[in-house]
Coordinates of C-alpha atoms in Angstrom, one line a residue:
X1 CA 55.8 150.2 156.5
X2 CA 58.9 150.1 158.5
X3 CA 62.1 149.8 156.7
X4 CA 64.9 147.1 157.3
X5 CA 68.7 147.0 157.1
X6 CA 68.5 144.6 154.4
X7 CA 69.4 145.0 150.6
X8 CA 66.5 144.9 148.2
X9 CA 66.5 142.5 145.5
X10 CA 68.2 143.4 142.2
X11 CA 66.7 141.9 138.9
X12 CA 69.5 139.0 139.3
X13 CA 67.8 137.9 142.5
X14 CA 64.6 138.5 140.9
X15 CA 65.9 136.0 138.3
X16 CA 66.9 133.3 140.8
X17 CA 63.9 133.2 142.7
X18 CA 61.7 132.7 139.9
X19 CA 64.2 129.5 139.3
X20 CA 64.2 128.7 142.5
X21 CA 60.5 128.4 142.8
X22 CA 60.2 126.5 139.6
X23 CA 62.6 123.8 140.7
X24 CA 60.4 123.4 144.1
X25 CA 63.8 125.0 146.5
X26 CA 62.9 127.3 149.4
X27 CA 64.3 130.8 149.3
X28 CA 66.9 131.8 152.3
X29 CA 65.5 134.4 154.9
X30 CA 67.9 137.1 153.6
X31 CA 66.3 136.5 149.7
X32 CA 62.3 136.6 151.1
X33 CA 63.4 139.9 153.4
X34 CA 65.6 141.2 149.9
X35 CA 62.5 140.7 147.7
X36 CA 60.0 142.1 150.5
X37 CA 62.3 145.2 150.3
X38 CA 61.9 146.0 146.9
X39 CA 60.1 149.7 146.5
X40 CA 56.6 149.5 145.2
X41 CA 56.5 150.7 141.4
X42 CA 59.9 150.5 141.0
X43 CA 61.3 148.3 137.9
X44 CA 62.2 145.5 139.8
X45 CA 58.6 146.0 141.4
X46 CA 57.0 145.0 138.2
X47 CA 59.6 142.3 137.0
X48 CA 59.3 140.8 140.5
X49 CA 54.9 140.5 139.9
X50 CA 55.8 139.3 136.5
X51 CA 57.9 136.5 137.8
X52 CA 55.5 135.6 140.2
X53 CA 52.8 135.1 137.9
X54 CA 55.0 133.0 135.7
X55 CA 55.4 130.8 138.6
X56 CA 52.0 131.1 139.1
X57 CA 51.2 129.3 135.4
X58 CA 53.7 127.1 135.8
X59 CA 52.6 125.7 138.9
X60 CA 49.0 126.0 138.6
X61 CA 48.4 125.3 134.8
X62 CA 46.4 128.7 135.0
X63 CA 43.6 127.4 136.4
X64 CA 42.0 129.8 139.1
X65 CA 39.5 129.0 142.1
X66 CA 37.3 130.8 144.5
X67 CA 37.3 130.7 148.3
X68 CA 34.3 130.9 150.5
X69 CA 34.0 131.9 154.1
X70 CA 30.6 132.1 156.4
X71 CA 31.4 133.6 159.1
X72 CA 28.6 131.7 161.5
X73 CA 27.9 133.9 164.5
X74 CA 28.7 137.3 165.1
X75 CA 28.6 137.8 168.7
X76 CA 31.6 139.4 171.3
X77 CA 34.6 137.3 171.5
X78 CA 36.3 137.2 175.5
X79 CA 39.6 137.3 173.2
X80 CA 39.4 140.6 171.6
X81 CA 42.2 140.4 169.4
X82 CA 43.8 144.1 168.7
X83 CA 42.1 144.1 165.0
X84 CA 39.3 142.3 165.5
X85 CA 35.4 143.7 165.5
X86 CA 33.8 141.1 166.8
X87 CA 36.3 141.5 170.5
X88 CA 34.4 142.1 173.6
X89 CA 36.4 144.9 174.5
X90 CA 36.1 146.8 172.6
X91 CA 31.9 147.1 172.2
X92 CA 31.4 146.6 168.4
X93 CA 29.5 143.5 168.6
X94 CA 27.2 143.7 171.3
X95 CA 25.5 140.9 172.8
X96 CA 21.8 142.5 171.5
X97 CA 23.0 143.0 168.1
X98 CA 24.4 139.1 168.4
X99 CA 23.4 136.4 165.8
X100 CA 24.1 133.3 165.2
X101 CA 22.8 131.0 162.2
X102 CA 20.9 127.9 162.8
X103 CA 22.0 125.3 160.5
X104 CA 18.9 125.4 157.9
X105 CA 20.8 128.8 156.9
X106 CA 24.3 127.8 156.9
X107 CA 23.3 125.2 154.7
X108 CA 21.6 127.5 152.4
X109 CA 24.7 129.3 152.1
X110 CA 27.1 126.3 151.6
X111 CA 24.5 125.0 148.7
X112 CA 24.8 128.9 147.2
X113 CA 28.9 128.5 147.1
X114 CA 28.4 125.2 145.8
X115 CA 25.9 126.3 143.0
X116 CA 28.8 129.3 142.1
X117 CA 31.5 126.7 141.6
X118 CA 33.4 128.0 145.2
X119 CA 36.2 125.2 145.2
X120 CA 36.8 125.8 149.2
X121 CA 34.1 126.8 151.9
X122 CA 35.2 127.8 154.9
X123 CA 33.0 128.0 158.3
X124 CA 33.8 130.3 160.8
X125 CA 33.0 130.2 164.1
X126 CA 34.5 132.2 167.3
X127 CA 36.6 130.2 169.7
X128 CA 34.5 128.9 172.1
X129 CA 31.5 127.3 169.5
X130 CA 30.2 123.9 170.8
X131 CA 32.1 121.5 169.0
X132 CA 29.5 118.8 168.9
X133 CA 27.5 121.2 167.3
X134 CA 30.3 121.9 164.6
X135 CA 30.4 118.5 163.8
X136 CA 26.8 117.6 163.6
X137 CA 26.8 120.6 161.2
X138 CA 29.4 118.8 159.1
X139 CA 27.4 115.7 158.9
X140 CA 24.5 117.5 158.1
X141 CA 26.1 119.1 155.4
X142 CA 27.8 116.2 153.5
X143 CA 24.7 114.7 153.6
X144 CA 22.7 117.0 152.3
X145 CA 25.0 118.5 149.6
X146 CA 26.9 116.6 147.7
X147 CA 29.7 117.6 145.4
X148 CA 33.2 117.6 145.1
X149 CA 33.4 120.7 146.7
X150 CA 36.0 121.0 149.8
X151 CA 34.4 121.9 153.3
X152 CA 36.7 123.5 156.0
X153 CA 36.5 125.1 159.7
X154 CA 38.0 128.4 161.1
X155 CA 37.8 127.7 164.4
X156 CA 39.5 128.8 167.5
X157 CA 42.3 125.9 168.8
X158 CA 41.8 122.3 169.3
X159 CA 43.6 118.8 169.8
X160 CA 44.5 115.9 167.4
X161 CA 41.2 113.7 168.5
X162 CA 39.1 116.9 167.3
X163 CA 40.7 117.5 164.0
X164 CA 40.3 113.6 163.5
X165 CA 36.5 113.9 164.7
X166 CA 36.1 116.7 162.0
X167 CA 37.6 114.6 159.2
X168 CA 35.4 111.5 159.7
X169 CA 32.2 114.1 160.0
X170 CA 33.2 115.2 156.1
X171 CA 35.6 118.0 156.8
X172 CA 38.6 118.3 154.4
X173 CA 40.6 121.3 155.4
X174 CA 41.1 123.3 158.6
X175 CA 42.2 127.4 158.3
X176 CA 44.3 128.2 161.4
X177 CA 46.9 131.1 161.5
X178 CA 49.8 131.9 163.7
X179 CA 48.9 135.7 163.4
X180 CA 51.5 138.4 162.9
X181 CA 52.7 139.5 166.2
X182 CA 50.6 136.9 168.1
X183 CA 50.7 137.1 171.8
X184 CA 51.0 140.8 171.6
X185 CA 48.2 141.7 169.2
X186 CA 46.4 139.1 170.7
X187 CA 46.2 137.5 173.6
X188 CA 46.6 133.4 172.1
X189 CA 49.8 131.8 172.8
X190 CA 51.8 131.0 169.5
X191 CA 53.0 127.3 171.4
X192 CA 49.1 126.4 171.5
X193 CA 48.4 128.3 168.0
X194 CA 51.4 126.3 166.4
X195 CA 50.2 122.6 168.7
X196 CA 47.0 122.9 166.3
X197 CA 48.4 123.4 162.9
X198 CA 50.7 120.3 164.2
X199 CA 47.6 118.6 165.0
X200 CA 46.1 119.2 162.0
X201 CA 49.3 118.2 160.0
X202 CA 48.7 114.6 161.6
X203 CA 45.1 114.3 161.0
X204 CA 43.2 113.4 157.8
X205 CA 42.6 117.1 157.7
X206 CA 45.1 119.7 155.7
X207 CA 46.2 123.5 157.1
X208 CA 45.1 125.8 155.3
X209 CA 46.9 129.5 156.5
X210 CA 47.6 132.9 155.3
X211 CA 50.1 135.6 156.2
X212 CA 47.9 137.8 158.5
X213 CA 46.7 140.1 159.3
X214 CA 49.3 142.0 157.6
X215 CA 49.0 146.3 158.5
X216 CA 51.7 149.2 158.1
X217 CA 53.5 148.5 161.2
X218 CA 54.8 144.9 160.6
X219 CA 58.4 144.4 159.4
X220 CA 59.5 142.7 156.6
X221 CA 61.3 140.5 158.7
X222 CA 58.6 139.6 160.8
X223 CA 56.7 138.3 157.3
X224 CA 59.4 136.1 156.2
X225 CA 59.5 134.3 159.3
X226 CA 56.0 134.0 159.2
X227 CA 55.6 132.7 155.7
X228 CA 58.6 130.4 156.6
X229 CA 56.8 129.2 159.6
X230 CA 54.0 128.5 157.2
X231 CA 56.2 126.7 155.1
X232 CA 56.8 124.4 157.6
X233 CA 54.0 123.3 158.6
X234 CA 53.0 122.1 155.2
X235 CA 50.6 124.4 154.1
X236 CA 48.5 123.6 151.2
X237 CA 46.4 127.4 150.6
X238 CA 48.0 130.4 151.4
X239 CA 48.5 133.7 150.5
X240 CA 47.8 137.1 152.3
X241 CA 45.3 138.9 154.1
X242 CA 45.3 142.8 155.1
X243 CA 44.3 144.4 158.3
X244 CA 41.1 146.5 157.7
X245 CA 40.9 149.3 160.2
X246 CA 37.9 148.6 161.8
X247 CA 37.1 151.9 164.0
X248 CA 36.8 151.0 167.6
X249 CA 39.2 148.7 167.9
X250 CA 43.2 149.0 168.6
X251 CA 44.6 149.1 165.5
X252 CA 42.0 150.6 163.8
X253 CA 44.0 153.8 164.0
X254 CA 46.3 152.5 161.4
X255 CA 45.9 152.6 157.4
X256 CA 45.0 149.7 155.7
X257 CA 48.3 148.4 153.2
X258 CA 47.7 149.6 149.6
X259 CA 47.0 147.3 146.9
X260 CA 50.3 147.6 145.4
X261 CA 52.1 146.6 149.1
X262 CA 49.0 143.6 149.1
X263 CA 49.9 142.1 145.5
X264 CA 53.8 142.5 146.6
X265 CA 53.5 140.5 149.1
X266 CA 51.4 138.0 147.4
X267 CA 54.2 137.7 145.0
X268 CA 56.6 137.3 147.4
X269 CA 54.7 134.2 148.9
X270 CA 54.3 133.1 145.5
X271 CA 57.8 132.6 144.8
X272 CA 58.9 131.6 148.6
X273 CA 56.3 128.6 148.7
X274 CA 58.8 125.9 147.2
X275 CA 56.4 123.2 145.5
X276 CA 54.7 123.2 148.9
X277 CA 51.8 126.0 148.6
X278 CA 49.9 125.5 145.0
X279 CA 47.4 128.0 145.6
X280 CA 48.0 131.6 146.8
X281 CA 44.9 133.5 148.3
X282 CA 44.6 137.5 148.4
X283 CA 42.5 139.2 150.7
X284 CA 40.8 142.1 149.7
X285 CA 41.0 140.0 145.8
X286 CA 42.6 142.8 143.6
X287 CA 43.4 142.9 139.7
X288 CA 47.3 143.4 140.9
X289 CA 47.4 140.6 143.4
X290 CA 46.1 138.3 140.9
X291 CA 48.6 139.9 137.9
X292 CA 51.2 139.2 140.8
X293 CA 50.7 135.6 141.3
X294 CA 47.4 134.9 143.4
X295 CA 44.9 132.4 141.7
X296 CA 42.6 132.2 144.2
X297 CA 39.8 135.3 144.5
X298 CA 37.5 135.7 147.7
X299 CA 34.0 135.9 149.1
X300 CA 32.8 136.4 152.5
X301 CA 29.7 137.0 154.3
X302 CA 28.2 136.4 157.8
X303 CA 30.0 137.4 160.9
X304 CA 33.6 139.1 159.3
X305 CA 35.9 140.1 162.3
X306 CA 36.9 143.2 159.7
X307 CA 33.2 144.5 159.6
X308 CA 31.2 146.0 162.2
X309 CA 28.0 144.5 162.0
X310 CA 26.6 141.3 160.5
X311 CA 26.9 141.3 156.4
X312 CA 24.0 139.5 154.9
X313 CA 25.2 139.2 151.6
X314 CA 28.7 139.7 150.3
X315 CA 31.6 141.9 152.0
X316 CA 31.8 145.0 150.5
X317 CA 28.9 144.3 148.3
X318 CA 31.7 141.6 146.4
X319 CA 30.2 139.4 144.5
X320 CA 30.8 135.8 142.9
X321 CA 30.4 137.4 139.3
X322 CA 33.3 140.0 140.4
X323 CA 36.0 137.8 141.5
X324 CA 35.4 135.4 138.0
X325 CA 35.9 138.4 136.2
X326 CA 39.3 139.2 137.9
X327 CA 40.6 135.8 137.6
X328 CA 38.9 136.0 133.7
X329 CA 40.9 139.4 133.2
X330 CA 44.3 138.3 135.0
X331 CA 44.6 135.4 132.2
X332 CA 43.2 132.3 134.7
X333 CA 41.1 129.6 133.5
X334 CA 37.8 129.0 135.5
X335 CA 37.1 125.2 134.7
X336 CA 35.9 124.5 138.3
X337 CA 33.7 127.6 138.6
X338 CA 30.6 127.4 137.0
X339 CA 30.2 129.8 134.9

């Protein structure tokens, strides 16, 4: 990870941000880049994950959810983001090996998430899917499994009649990320990136958006202004999700973040969201990112852009039973996941 100028956070400023966070006040640029500083497994390392989870408590009254994404159809993407398997360029995802789900199996899956207790389900399409046929699906959906689950789309970028389209079909929540070095790592433009979280703030819908995807060579500056970025746009799920080196592709060359840089910066968004972000995501879920302040535990299946082929079940062979038993074993209470 490269280094910065900037002094890492003593156990004072450990101190302050956890009372910052607890009286709802942002944290300046200097204080995120001071606690993102801090050296993994050093003292203030641990009392900075401790604070985090005591914000975590306080904000969430320990309650813990899961997330669940289907990725919808795994075929190449004209895009080809730098980190992502499923880009044209780079051959991965051929368009033999393509597949893409009808909508009798997407809404087997969606009625599986629902019958685990998955709070948020998140469909995932690449940017070009029909958008008629996104919100049919919706429709179809809602109307065929009811719950008080909430139903979301991760789709490429659209306007403010589309988001409001997508809301009347039944959708509650749109993902959509300004990526870390977008426009160089990929080839969207952050203005049109940043006019669809905008157009999602003034829809029925809510933004939904993680700091990602986060990899060795991003600064510490560069995740601050992300997270504040996020911040301002009113996000209401967050958290953080790591590059996977997915051979074949750009950045695949590059080591994945440990688990201990993963959880640090899911404290770090934990105290820097202000009253603004309630529930902090971590992606890959991990006992220390959910020690250091994330509530909110992952599953994933379909087409992934960090796997190489299609994934019938779970990622990684992850499982629903798994990430209850982290959020069991990191103190949370369950009470929307069936259990």
């Amino acid at each position: 990870m490269k280094t910065t100028k900037t002094a890492k956070a003593t156990a004072s400023d450990i101190s302050r941000a956890k009372e910052l966070a607890l009286s709802g006040k942002r944290l300046s640029r200097d204080l995120m880049i001071a606690l993102l500083n801090i050296e993994e497994n050093s003292p203030e390392f641990f009392q900075l994950g401790e604070a985090a989870r005591e914000v975590s408590v306080a904000v969430t009254k320990n309650r813990a959810y899961l997330w669940g994404a289907i990725g919808m159809d795994f075929s190449p993407c004209a895009k080809s983001c730098d980190f992502c398997s499923l880009g044209e360029k780079w051959g991965i995802a051929s368009a033999e090996d393509s597949y893409k789900m009808d909508s009798d199996e997407v809404i087997k899956r969606v009625s599986d998430y629902v019958n685990s207790g998955v709070r948020w389900i998140a469909l995932r399409t690449n940017h070009f899917y029909n958008h008629e046929q996104l919100v049919n699906l919706v429709k179809d959906i809602r109307s065929q499994i009811p719950g008080d689950y909430e139903l979301g789309l991760n789709i490429g970028d659209f306007d403010g009649l589309y988001a409001d389209e997508l809301y009347v079909a039944g959708a509650n929540f749109a993902y959509h990320a300004l990526r870390l070095r977008e426009g160089v790592d990929t080839p969207f433009d952050r203005a049109e990136r940043i006019a669809t979280m905008s157009a999602i703030n003034q829809s029925g819908l809510y933004l939904t958006h993680m700091v990602e995807p986060v990899g060795v060579e991003h600064t510490n500056e560069e995740l601050a202004d992300l997270y504040n970025i996020i911040l301002d746009h009113n996000t209401r799920v967050s958290g953080v999700i790591a590059r996977i080196p997915v051979a074949g592709t750009p950045l695949g060359v590059y080591p994945q973040i440990s688990e201990a840089r993963l959880a640090h910066i899911v404290a770090f968004t934990r105290l820097a969201s202000a009253g603004i972000v309630e529930d902090i995501f971590a992606l890959p879920s991990s006992q220390q990112a959910v020690s250091f302040g994330a509530n909110v535990a992952v599953l994933d299946s379909g087409a992934i852009p960090r796997a190489s082929n299609f994934v019938k079940e779970g990622w990684r062979g992850i499982t629903r039973d798994d990430m209850v038993s982290l959020l069991h074993k990191g103190g949370y209470t369950t009470n929307e996941i069936k259990d």
